[in-house]
Coordinates of C-alpha atoms in Angstrom, one line a residue:
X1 CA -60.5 -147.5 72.4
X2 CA -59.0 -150.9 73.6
X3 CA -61.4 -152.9 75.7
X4 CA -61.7 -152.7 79.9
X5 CA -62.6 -156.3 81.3
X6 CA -63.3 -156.9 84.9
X7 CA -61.9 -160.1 86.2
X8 CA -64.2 -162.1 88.9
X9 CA -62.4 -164.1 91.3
X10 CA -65.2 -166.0 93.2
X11 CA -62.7 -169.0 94.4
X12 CA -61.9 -172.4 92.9
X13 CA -59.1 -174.4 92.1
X14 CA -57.5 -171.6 89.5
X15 CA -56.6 -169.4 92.5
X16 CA -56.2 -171.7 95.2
X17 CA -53.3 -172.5 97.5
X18 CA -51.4 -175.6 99.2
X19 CA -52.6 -176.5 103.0
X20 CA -52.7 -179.2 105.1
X21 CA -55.9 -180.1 103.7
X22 CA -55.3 -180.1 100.7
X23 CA -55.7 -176.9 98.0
X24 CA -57.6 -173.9 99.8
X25 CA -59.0 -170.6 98.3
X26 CA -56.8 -167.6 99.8
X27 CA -57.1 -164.1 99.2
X28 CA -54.6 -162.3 97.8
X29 CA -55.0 -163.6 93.8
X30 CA -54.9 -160.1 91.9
X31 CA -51.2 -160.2 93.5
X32 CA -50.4 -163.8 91.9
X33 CA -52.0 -162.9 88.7
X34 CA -50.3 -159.5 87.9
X35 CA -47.0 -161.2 88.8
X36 CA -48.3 -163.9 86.2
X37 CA -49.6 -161.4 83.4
X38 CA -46.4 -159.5 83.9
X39 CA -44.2 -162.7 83.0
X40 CA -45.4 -162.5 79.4
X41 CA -43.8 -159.1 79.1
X42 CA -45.9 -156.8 76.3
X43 CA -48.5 -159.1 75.3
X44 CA -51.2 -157.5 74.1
X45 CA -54.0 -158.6 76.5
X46 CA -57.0 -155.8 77.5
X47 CA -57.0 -153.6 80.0
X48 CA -58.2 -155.1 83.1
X49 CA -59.1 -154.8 87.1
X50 CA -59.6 -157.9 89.6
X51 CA -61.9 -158.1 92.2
X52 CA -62.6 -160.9 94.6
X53 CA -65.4 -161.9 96.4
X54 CA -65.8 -161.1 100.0
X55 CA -66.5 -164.9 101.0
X56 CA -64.4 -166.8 98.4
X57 CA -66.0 -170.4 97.7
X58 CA -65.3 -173.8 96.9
X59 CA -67.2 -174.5 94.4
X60 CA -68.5 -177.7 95.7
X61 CA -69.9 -175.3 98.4
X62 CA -71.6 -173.3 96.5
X63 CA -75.5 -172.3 97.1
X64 CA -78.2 -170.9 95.0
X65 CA -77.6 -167.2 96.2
X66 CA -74.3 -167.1 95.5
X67 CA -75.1 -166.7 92.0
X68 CA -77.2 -163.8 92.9
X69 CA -73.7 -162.8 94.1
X70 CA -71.9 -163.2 91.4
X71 CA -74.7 -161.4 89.1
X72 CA -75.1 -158.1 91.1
X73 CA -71.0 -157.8 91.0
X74 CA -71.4 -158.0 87.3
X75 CA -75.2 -155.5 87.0
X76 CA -73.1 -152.9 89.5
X77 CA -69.5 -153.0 87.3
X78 CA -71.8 -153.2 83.7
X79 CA -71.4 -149.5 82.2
X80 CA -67.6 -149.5 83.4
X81 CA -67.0 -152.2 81.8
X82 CA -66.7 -153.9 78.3
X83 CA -66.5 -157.1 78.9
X84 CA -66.4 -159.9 82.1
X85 CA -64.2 -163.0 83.2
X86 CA -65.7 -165.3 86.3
X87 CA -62.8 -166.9 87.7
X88 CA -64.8 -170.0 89.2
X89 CA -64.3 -173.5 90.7
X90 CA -64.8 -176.1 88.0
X91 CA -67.3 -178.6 89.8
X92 CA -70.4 -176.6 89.5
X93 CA -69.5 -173.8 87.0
X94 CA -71.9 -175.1 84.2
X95 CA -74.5 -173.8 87.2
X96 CA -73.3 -170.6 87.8
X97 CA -72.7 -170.3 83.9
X98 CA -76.3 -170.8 83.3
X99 CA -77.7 -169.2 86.2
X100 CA -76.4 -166.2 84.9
X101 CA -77.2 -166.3 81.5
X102 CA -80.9 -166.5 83.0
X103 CA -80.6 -163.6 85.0
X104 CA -78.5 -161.4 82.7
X105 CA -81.3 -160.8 80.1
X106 CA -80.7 -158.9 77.0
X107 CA -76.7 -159.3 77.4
X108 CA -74.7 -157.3 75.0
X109 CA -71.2 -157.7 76.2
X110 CA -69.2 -160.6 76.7
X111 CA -69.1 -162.5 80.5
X112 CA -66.7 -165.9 79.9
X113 CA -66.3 -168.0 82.8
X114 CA -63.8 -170.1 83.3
X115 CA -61.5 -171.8 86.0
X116 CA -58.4 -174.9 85.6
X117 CA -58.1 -178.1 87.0
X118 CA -54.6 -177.1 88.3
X119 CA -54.1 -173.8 90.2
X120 CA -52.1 -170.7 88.7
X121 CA -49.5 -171.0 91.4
X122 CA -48.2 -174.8 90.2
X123 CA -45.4 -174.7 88.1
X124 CA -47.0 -176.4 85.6
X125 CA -51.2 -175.8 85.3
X126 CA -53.7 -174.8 82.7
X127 CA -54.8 -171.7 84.7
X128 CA -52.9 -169.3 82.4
X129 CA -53.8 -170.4 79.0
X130 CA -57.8 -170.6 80.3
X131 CA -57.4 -166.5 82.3
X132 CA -55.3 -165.0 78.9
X133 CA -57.4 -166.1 76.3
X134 CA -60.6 -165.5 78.4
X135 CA -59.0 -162.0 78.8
X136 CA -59.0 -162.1 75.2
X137 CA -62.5 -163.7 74.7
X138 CA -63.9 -161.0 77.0
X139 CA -62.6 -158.3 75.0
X140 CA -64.4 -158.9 71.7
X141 CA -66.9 -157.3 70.3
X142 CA -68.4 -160.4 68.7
X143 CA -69.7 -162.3 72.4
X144 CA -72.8 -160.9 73.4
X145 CA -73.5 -163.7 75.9
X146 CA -72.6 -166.2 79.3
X147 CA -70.1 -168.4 77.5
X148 CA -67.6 -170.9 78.9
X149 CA -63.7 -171.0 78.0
X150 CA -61.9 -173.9 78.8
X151 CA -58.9 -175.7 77.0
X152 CA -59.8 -174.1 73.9
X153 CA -63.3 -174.4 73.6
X154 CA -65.8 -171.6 73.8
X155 CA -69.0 -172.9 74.6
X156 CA -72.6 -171.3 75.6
X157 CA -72.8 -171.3 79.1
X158 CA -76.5 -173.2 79.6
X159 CA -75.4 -176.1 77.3
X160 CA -72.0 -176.5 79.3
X161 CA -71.4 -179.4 81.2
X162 CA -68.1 -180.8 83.2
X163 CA -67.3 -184.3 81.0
X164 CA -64.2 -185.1 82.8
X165 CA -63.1 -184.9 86.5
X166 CA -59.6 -184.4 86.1
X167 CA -58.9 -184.0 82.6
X168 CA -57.8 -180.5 81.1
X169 CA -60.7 -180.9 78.5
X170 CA -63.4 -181.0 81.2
X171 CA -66.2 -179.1 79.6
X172 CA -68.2 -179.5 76.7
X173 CA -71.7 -178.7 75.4
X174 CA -72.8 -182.6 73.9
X175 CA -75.5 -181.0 72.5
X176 CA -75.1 -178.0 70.9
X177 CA -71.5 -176.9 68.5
X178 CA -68.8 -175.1 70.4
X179 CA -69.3 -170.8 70.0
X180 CA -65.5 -171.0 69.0
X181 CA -62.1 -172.8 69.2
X182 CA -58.7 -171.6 70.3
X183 CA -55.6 -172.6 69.0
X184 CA -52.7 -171.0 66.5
X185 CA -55.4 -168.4 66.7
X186 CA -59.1 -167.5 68.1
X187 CA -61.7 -168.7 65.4
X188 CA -65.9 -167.5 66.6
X189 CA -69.1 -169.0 65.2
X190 CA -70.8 -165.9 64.1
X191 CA -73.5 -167.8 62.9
X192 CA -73.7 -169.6 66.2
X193 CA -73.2 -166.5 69.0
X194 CA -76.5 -164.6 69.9
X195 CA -77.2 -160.8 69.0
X196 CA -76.9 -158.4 71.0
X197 CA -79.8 -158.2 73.2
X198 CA -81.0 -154.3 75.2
X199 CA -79.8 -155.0 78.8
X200 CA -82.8 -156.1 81.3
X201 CA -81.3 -158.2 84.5
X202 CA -83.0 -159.8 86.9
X203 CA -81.6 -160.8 90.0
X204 CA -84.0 -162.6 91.8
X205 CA -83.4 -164.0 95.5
X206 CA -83.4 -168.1 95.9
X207 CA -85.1 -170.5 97.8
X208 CA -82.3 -173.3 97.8
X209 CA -85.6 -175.6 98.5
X210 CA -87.9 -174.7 95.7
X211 CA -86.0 -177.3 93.7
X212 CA -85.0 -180.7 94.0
X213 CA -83.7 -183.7 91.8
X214 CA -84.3 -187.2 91.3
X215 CA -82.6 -189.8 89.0
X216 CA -84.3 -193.2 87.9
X217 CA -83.0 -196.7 89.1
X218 CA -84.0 -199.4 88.2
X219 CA -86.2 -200.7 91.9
X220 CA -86.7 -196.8 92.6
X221 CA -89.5 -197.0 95.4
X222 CA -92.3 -194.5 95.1
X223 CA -91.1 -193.6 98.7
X224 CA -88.5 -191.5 97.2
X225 CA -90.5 -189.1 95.4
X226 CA -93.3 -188.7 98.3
X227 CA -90.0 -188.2 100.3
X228 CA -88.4 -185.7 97.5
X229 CA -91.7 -183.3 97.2
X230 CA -93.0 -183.8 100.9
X231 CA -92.3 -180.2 101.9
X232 CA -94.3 -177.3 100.5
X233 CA -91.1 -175.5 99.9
X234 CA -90.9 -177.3 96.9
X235 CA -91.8 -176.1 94.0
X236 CA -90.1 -178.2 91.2
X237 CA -88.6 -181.2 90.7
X238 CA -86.4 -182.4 87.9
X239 CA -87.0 -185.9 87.2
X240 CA -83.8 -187.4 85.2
X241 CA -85.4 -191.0 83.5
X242 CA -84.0 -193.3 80.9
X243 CA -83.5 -192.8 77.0
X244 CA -85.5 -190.2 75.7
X245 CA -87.8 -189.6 79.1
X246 CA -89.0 -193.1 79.6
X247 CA -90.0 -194.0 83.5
X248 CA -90.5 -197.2 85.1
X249 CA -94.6 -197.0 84.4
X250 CA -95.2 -200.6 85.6
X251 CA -95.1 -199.5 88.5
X252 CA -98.5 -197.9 89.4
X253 CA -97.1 -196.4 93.1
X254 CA -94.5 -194.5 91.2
X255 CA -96.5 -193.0 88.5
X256 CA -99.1 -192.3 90.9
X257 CA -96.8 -190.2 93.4
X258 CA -95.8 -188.6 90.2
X259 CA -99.2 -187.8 89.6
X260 CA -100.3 -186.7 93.4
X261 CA -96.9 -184.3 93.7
X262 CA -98.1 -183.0 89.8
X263 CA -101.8 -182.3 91.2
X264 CA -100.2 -180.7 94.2
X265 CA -99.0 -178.1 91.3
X266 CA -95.4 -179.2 92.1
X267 CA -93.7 -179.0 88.1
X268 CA -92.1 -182.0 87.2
X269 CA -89.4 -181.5 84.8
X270 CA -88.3 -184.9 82.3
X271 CA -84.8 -185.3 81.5
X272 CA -83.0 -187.3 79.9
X273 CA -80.0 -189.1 81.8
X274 CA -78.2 -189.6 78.6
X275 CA -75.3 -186.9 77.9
X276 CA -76.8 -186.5 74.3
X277 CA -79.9 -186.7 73.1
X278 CA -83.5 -185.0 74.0
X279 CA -86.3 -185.9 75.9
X280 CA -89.2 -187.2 73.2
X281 CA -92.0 -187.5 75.8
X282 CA -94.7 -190.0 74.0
X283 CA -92.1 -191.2 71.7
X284 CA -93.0 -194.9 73.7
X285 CA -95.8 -195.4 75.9
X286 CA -93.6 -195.4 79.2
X287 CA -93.4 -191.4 78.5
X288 CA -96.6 -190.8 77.5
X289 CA -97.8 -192.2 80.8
X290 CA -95.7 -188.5 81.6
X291 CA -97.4 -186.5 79.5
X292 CA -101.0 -187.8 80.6
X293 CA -100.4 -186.6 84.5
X294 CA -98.8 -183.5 83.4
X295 CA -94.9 -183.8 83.5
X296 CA -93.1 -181.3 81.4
X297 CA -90.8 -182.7 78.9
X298 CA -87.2 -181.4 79.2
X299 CA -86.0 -181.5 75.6
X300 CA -82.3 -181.7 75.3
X301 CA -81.6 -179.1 78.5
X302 CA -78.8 -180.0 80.5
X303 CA -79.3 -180.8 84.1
X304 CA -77.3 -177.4 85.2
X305 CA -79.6 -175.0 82.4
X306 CA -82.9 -176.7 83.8
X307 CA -81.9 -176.5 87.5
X308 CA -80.8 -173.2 87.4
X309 CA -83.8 -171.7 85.0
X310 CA -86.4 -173.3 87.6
X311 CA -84.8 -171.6 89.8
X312 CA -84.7 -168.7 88.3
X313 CA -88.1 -168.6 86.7
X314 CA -89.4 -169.4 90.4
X315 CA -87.5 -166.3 92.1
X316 CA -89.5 -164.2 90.2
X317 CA -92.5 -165.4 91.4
X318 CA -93.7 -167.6 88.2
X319 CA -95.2 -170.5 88.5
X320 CA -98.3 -172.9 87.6
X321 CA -99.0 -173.3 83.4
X322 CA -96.5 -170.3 83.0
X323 CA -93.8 -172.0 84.1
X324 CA -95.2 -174.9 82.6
X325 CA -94.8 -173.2 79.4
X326 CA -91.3 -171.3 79.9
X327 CA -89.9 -174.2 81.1
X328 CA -90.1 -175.8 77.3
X329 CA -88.9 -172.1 75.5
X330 CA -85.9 -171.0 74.6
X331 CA -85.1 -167.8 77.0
X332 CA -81.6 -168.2 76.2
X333 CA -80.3 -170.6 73.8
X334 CA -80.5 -173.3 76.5
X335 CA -82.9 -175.9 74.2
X336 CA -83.7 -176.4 71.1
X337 CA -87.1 -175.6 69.7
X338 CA -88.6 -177.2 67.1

């Protein structure tokens, strides 16, 4: 039986449209990619349906619940389906990509996202090669997981990251191999993909305040983080320091609003601001001054996988030393253990 893939259209520069501002989302893209699909004549691509969302979104626009969005278009189409694309803006799609992979628990089909950096309806654009061989992707029966396609790289979707703002090679996963490579032809990592998992979503409402992010500077005042964690909406922050978790601990005001927002029970999440490379909390004494007032270390999570999993992990009402705790598993393939 060939493979049925429903096809995504949430908005984004692959479906987007000329205006006096400058490219808009438009309805109206299953008409632009069947005329597209039907250019190639008989080539052998799955069976598929497009839907769009009801609100298309920039991607730059895009709020926590619109992943929930996304994720109950996918839970209501699951048994109809064999496979998924997202059709997505490129700027936050390593979100969406690992917000999903959270919330689709126990995946056993394939859900590929991907976008372009030039829309379909340009003469010349990388929107067709990334929707055809995601087509493709989506109809295997080797994927059972959120992965991202993109100028011939399959990676996992919670170790994605955008590298490059306007390159066609904008996403890659610095710390973990690609799940697969397209070229001449479509070459998977079986070693690499997860097994198939026994389908258990959850789709948990957000609180776009429960978590916020800070980055290290050299001269950042303590101000900042009383600022950062001042309401009790707040549930998490994600503190992004230098090397391998390092933070200025000279300075006693910062550590100690570190410590006050920790003792509040806010979790304070250590990553790393390098693309590559973990978090080795303790590793010199400016991180163990982290571990001692209670900051969890990030190990080598991307900022997208750990924002997204807080999240995530806090929509379903979990919090204090369990949350501690989760945050430094692997749920998903997101980290690595050990």
């Amino acid at each position: 039986m060939n493979a049925r893939v429903l096809v995504i259209y949430t908005g984004g520069t692959i479906g987007m449209v000329p205006s006096e501002q400058g490219y808009v989302p438009e309805p109206g893209f299953h008409d632009r990619v069947q005329a597209q699909l039907e250019s190639l004549g008989e080539a052998a691509l799955p069976e598929y349906d497009l839907i769009e969302l009801d609100r298309l979104i920039d991607s730059a626009n895009l709020v926590p619940n619109d992943w929930r969005e996304i994720a109950l278009a996918i839970e209501q189409n699951w048994k109809t389906y064999d496979g998924f694309v997202v059709l997505h803006g490129t700027d936050t799609l390593a979100y969406t990509a690992s917000a999903l992979s959270f919330m689709l628990e126990g995946t056993n089909k394939p859900v590929i996202l991907t976008g372009s950096q030039i829309p379909l309806a340009q003469l010349r654009n990388d929107a067709l090669d990334n929707l055809v061989t995601s087509l493709m992707l989506a109809a295997s029966r080797e994927i059972f997981e959120v992965c991202v396609y993109f100028n011939g790289r399959l990676l996992r979707g919670n170790r994605s990251l955008k590298v490059r703002s306007s390159g066609f090679d904008a996403f890659d996963s610095p710390n973990a191999p690609w799940l697969g490579q397209a070229g001449i032809n479509i070459d998977l990592r079986p070693d690499l993909l997860l097994p198939p998992g026994r389908p258990c979503f959850q789709i948990p409402e957000f609180d776009p305040a429960a978590v916020t992010v800070l980055t290290v500077f050299p001269g950042m005042p303590a101000s900042l983080i009383e600022a950062a964690v001042d309401s009790s909406a707040v549930k998490a922050l994600v503190l992004q320091t230098y090397g391998v978790g390092n933070p200025p601990d000279a300075d006693s005001a910062l550590i100690g609003a570190l410590e006050v927002a920790a003792k509040r029970g806010v979790c304070i999440l250590n990553l790393t601001q390098c693309q590559q490379g973990a978090v080795s909390q303790g590793a010199y004494a400016t991180g163990a001054t982290l571990n001692r007032i209670g900051v969890v270390p990030g190990a080598d999570m991307t900022l997208e996988a750990a924002f997204t999993k807080l999240h995530y992990l806090l929509g379903l009402g979990i919090e204090g030393e369990e949350l501690r705790q989760s945050m430094q598993a692997s749920l998903r393939g997101e980290l690595s253990e050990g």
